[in-house]
Short mmCIF file of C-alpha atoms in Angstrom, two decimals:
data_model
loop_
_atom_site.label_atom_id
_atom_site.label_comp_id
_atom_site.label_asym_id
_atom_site.label_seq_id
_atom_site.Cartn_x
_atom_site.Cartn_y
_atom_site.Cartn_z
CA MET B 15 -19.49 -5.75 15.83
CA LYS B 16 -17.02 -3.81 14.64
CA LYS B 17 -15.33 -6.66 12.75
CA TYR B 18 -18.59 -7.73 10.69
CA LEU B 19 -19.04 -3.86 9.82
CA ILE B 20 -14.79 -3.72 8.43
CA ILE B 21 -15.53 -7.49 6.55
CA ALA B 22 -19.21 -6.16 5.02
CA LEU B 23 -17.01 -2.87 3.77
CA LEU B 24 -14.36 -4.74 2.05
CA ALA B 25 -17.11 -6.90 0.57
CA VAL B 26 -18.42 -3.93 -0.76
CA PHE B 27 -15.08 -1.89 -2.12
CA CYS B 28 -14.27 -5.38 -3.63
CA VAL B 29 -17.64 -5.49 -5.71
CA GLN B 30 -17.09 -2.33 -6.85
CA GLY B 31 -13.99 -3.03 -7.69
CA MET B 32 -15.11 -6.00 -10.29
CA ALA B 33 -17.38 -3.00 -12.17
CA GLN B 34 -16.14 -2.19 -15.19
CA ARG B 35 -13.73 0.11 -15.36
CA GLU B 36 -12.59 2.63 -17.85
CA PRO B 37 -8.36 2.04 -18.44
CA SER B 38 -6.78 5.35 -17.89
CA PRO B 39 -3.83 6.03 -20.65
CA LYS B 40 -1.17 7.56 -17.88
CA LYS B 41 1.24 5.96 -16.67
CA CYS B 42 1.90 7.74 -13.46
CA ALA B 43 -0.21 8.00 -9.81
CA ILE B 44 0.10 10.19 -6.87
CA SER B 45 -1.47 8.54 -4.01
CA ALA B 46 -1.80 10.05 -0.57
CA GLY B 47 -3.07 8.54 3.01
CA VAL B 48 -3.19 7.54 6.59
CA LEU B 49 0.05 5.09 6.82
CA HIS B 50 0.96 6.03 3.38
CA GLY B 51 4.74 6.37 2.52
CA GLY B 52 6.51 3.58 4.71
CA GLY B 53 3.90 3.31 7.54
CA GLY B 54 4.53 7.29 8.45
CA LEU B 55 0.79 8.48 10.25
CA VAL B 56 0.39 10.21 7.07
CA GLY B 57 2.56 10.01 3.77
CA ALA B 58 2.23 10.66 -0.30
CA GLU B 59 3.56 8.16 -2.61
CA PHE B 60 4.53 8.61 -6.32
CA GLU B 61 3.79 5.96 -8.70
CA TYR B 62 5.33 5.10 -12.52
CA MET B 63 3.99 2.01 -14.74
CA PHE B 64 7.33 1.52 -17.03
CA SER B 65 5.71 -1.84 -18.30
CA ASN B 66 1.95 -3.58 -19.07
CA HIS B 67 1.82 -4.71 -15.74
CA PHE B 68 5.07 -3.31 -13.79
CA SER B 69 5.35 0.18 -11.83
CA ALA B 70 7.69 1.24 -9.50
CA GLN B 71 6.63 3.26 -6.45
CA ALA B 72 8.57 5.51 -3.82
CA GLY B 73 6.71 7.68 -0.75
CA VAL B 74 7.41 9.62 2.15
CA GLY B 75 5.41 9.66 5.41
CA LEU B 76 5.48 11.87 8.44
CA LEU B 77 8.74 10.02 9.68
CA SER B 78 9.05 7.33 7.39
CA PHE B 79 9.76 6.18 3.82
CA GLY B 80 8.92 3.35 1.68
CA ALA B 81 9.54 1.68 -2.15
CA SER B 82 7.79 -0.55 -3.53
CA VAL B 83 7.55 -2.74 -7.18
CA ASN B 84 4.13 -3.43 -8.44
CA TYR B 85 2.45 -5.52 -10.56
CA HIS B 86 -0.47 -4.49 -11.63
CA PHE B 87 -3.65 -7.36 -12.81
CA LYS B 88 -5.06 -5.08 -15.61
CA PRO B 89 -2.39 -3.17 -18.00
CA PHE B 90 -3.22 0.51 -16.59
CA ILE B 91 -2.66 2.50 -13.26
CA ASN B 92 -5.79 2.33 -11.93
CA SER B 93 -6.15 -1.42 -11.46
CA SER B 94 -5.66 -3.33 -8.52
CA MET B 95 -2.11 -4.92 -8.27
CA VAL B 96 0.11 -6.94 -5.51
CA SER B 97 3.39 -5.54 -4.22
CA LEU B 98 7.09 -6.15 -2.91
CA VAL B 99 7.47 -3.07 -0.39
CA TYR B 100 9.89 -1.97 2.00
CA TRP B 101 8.72 0.69 4.48
CA HIS B 102 10.96 2.20 6.73
CA GLN B 103 9.45 3.69 10.34
CA GLY B 104 11.29 6.64 12.10
CA LEU B 105 13.95 8.26 11.19
CA GLY B 106 17.53 9.22 12.72
CA ASP B 107 17.16 8.14 16.78
CA SER B 108 13.21 7.46 16.04
CA HIS B 109 14.10 4.33 13.76
CA THR B 110 11.96 1.79 15.29
CA VAL B 111 11.62 -1.02 12.42
CA GLY B 112 11.75 -1.69 8.33
CA TRP B 113 9.69 -4.04 6.77
CA VAL B 114 10.15 -6.25 3.67
CA GLY B 115 7.06 -7.79 2.43
CA PRO B 116 4.22 -8.82 0.12
CA VAL B 117 0.89 -6.18 -0.12
CA TYR B 118 -2.29 -6.32 -2.20
CA THR B 119 -3.40 -2.86 -3.09
CA PHE B 120 -6.87 -2.55 -4.18
CA ARG B 121 -7.86 0.15 -6.03
CA ALA B 122 -11.37 1.08 -6.88
CA PRO B 123 -12.22 2.39 -10.38
CA LYS B 124 -11.68 5.94 -9.02
CA VAL B 125 -9.75 7.49 -6.34
CA PHE B 126 -10.13 4.99 -3.53
CA GLN B 127 -7.58 2.84 -2.36
CA PHE B 128 -6.42 0.44 0.73
CA GLN B 129 -3.45 -2.11 1.10
CA ILE B 130 -2.89 -4.73 3.13
CA GLY B 131 -0.02 -7.12 3.34
CA MET B 132 2.65 -9.03 5.84
CA GLY B 133 5.86 -7.71 6.58
CA TYR B 134 8.90 -9.30 8.07
CA LYS B 135 10.98 -7.17 9.92
CA ALA B 136 14.48 -6.52 7.91
CA ASN B 137 16.41 -4.61 10.28
CA TYR B 138 15.40 -2.49 14.04
CA GLY B 139 16.46 1.30 14.86
CA PRO B 140 17.81 2.81 18.31
CA ALA B 141 14.22 3.54 18.84
CA ALA B 142 12.78 -0.24 18.86
CA THR B 143 11.26 -1.57 22.14
CA SER B 144 11.89 -5.03 23.45
CA GLU B 145 8.31 -5.70 22.37
CA MET B 146 8.77 -5.28 18.80
CA ARG B 147 11.64 -7.39 18.82
CA ASN B 148 10.09 -10.01 19.83
CA HIS B 149 8.03 -10.17 16.91
CA PRO B 150 9.23 -11.16 13.54
CA VAL B 151 6.07 -10.34 11.48
CA GLY B 152 3.39 -7.59 11.11
CA LEU B 153 0.53 -6.71 9.42
CA LEU B 154 1.14 -4.10 7.07
CA TYR B 155 -2.01 -1.57 5.76
CA SER B 156 -3.11 1.69 4.72
CA ILE B 157 -6.16 3.47 3.33
CA GLY B 158 -6.49 6.63 0.94
CA VAL B 159 -6.93 8.29 -2.23
CA TYR B 160 -4.67 7.87 -5.54
CA PHE B 161 -5.18 9.94 -8.65
CA PRO B 162 -3.56 9.32 -12.11
CA ILE B 163 -1.95 12.02 -13.71
#
Protein backbone atom coordinates (compact mmCIF):
# COMPACT_ATOMS: atom_id res chain seq x y z
CA MET A 1 0.00 0.00 0.00
CA LYS A 2 2.75 2.42 0.98
CA LYS A 3 4.60 1.72 -2.29
CA TYR A 4 1.49 2.59 -4.36
CA LEU A 5 0.99 5.84 -2.46
CA ILE A 6 4.58 6.89 -3.16
CA ILE A 7 4.22 6.02 -6.87
CA ALA A 8 0.95 8.02 -7.07
CA LEU A 9 2.56 11.06 -5.41
CA LEU A 10 5.54 10.91 -7.77
CA ALA A 11 3.19 10.73 -10.77
CA VAL A 12 1.26 13.80 -9.56
CA PHE A 13 4.47 15.78 -9.06
CA CYS A 14 5.79 14.75 -12.49
CA VAL A 15 2.56 15.82 -14.22
CA GLN A 16 2.68 19.09 -12.30
CA GLY A 17 6.26 19.57 -13.48
CA MET A 18 5.15 19.25 -17.11
CA ALA A 19 2.82 22.22 -16.64
CA GLN A 20 3.84 25.47 -18.26
CA ARG A 21 6.31 27.14 -15.95
CA GLU A 22 7.40 30.71 -16.05
CA PRO A 23 11.17 31.02 -16.57
CA SER A 24 12.99 32.66 -13.71
CA PRO A 25 15.45 35.37 -14.79
CA LYS A 26 17.45 34.72 -11.61
CA LYS A 27 20.77 32.87 -11.78
CA CYS A 28 21.02 31.65 -8.17
CA ALA A 29 18.90 29.49 -5.89
CA ILE A 30 18.99 28.26 -2.32
CA SER A 31 17.42 24.99 -1.26
CA ALA A 32 16.85 23.30 2.06
CA GLY A 33 15.39 20.03 3.18
CA VAL A 34 15.75 16.52 4.50
CA LEU A 35 18.96 14.78 3.34
CA HIS A 36 20.17 17.99 1.63
CA GLY A 37 23.74 19.23 1.85
CA GLY A 38 25.52 15.96 1.24
CA GLY A 39 22.92 13.65 2.70
CA GLY A 40 22.84 15.06 6.23
CA LEU A 41 19.63 14.71 8.23
CA VAL A 42 18.82 18.34 7.33
CA GLY A 43 20.80 20.70 5.17
CA ALA A 44 20.93 23.61 2.76
CA GLU A 45 22.54 24.22 -0.63
CA PHE A 46 23.47 27.19 -2.83
CA GLU A 47 23.31 26.91 -6.62
CA TYR A 48 24.75 29.28 -9.25
CA MET A 49 23.82 28.99 -12.94
CA PHE A 50 26.95 29.90 -14.91
CA SER A 51 25.57 29.27 -18.44
CA ASN A 52 22.23 28.61 -20.15
CA HIS A 53 21.92 25.01 -18.98
CA PHE A 54 24.80 24.42 -16.53
CA SER A 55 25.09 25.25 -12.84
CA ALA A 56 27.28 24.41 -9.86
CA GLN A 57 25.97 23.65 -6.40
CA ALA A 58 27.48 23.31 -2.92
CA GLY A 59 25.88 22.63 0.42
CA VAL A 60 26.25 21.66 4.03
CA GLY A 61 24.10 19.48 6.23
CA LEU A 62 24.06 18.15 9.73
CA LEU A 63 27.50 16.41 9.77
CA SER A 64 27.77 16.35 5.95
CA PHE A 65 28.67 18.39 2.90
CA GLY A 66 28.30 18.01 -0.84
CA ALA A 67 28.86 19.53 -4.26
CA SER A 68 27.57 18.96 -7.78
CA VAL A 69 27.68 20.03 -11.40
CA ASN A 70 24.19 20.22 -12.89
CA TYR A 71 22.65 20.19 -16.37
CA HIS A 72 19.20 21.86 -16.47
CA PHE A 73 16.73 20.62 -19.08
CA LYS A 74 15.56 24.20 -19.70
CA PRO A 75 17.74 27.32 -19.58
CA PHE A 76 16.52 28.60 -16.21
CA ILE A 77 17.22 27.89 -12.56
CA ASN A 78 13.71 26.65 -11.70
CA SER A 79 13.85 23.70 -14.13
CA SER A 80 14.54 20.03 -13.44
CA MET A 81 18.11 18.76 -13.90
CA VAL A 82 20.54 15.89 -13.86
CA SER A 83 23.69 16.15 -11.77
CA LEU A 84 27.00 14.54 -10.99
CA VAL A 85 27.24 14.77 -7.19
CA TYR A 86 29.67 14.14 -4.35
CA TRP A 87 28.14 13.60 -0.90
CA HIS A 88 30.44 13.36 2.13
CA GLN A 89 28.58 11.88 5.10
CA GLY A 90 30.03 12.42 8.55
CA LEU A 91 32.92 14.61 9.67
CA GLY A 92 36.16 13.64 11.41
CA ASP A 93 35.77 10.47 13.46
CA SER A 94 32.08 10.27 12.51
CA HIS A 95 32.82 10.11 8.75
CA THR A 96 31.16 7.03 7.28
CA VAL A 97 31.23 7.24 3.49
CA GLY A 98 31.69 9.52 0.49
CA TRP A 99 29.37 9.00 -2.49
CA VAL A 100 29.84 9.92 -6.17
CA GLY A 101 27.12 9.44 -8.74
CA PRO A 102 24.36 10.67 -11.01
CA VAL A 103 21.21 12.22 -9.57
CA TYR A 104 17.96 13.42 -11.15
CA THR A 105 16.39 16.46 -9.48
CA PHE A 106 12.73 17.19 -10.12
CA ARG A 107 11.72 20.81 -9.54
CA ALA A 108 8.07 21.79 -9.48
CA PRO A 109 7.30 25.20 -11.03
CA LYS A 110 7.50 26.73 -7.56
CA VAL A 111 9.17 25.73 -4.31
CA PHE A 112 9.07 21.88 -4.17
CA GLN A 113 11.97 19.64 -5.27
CA PHE A 114 13.17 16.08 -4.78
CA GLN A 115 16.28 14.17 -5.87
CA ILE A 116 16.86 10.53 -6.61
CA GLY A 117 19.95 8.81 -7.93
CA MET A 118 22.61 6.19 -7.43
CA GLY A 119 25.87 6.68 -5.60
CA TYR A 120 29.09 4.74 -5.80
CA LYS A 121 31.24 4.70 -2.69
CA ALA A 122 34.31 6.83 -3.29
CA ASN A 123 35.81 6.51 0.21
CA TYR A 124 35.15 5.17 3.68
CA GLY A 125 35.73 6.88 6.99
CA PRO A 126 36.54 5.59 10.46
CA ALA A 127 32.86 5.24 11.38
CA ALA A 128 32.01 2.98 8.40
CA THR A 129 30.64 -0.38 9.50
CA SER A 130 31.54 -3.67 7.84
CA GLU A 131 28.02 -3.80 6.37
CA MET A 132 28.59 -0.42 4.70
CA ARG A 133 31.83 -1.66 3.19
CA ASN A 134 30.09 -4.70 1.65
CA HIS A 135 27.74 -2.64 -0.56
CA PRO A 136 29.55 -0.55 -3.21
CA VAL A 137 26.43 1.33 -4.40
CA GLY A 138 23.56 3.05 -2.66
CA LEU A 139 20.43 5.08 -3.26
CA LEU A 140 20.84 8.86 -3.00
CA TYR A 141 17.69 10.88 -2.34
CA SER A 142 16.43 14.06 -0.71
CA ILE A 143 13.30 16.18 -0.54
CA GLY A 144 12.92 19.87 0.15
CA VAL A 145 12.16 23.36 -1.08
CA TYR A 146 14.05 25.77 -3.34
CA PHE A 147 13.94 29.53 -3.84
CA PRO A 148 15.47 31.42 -6.80
CA ILE A 149 17.32 34.48 -5.46
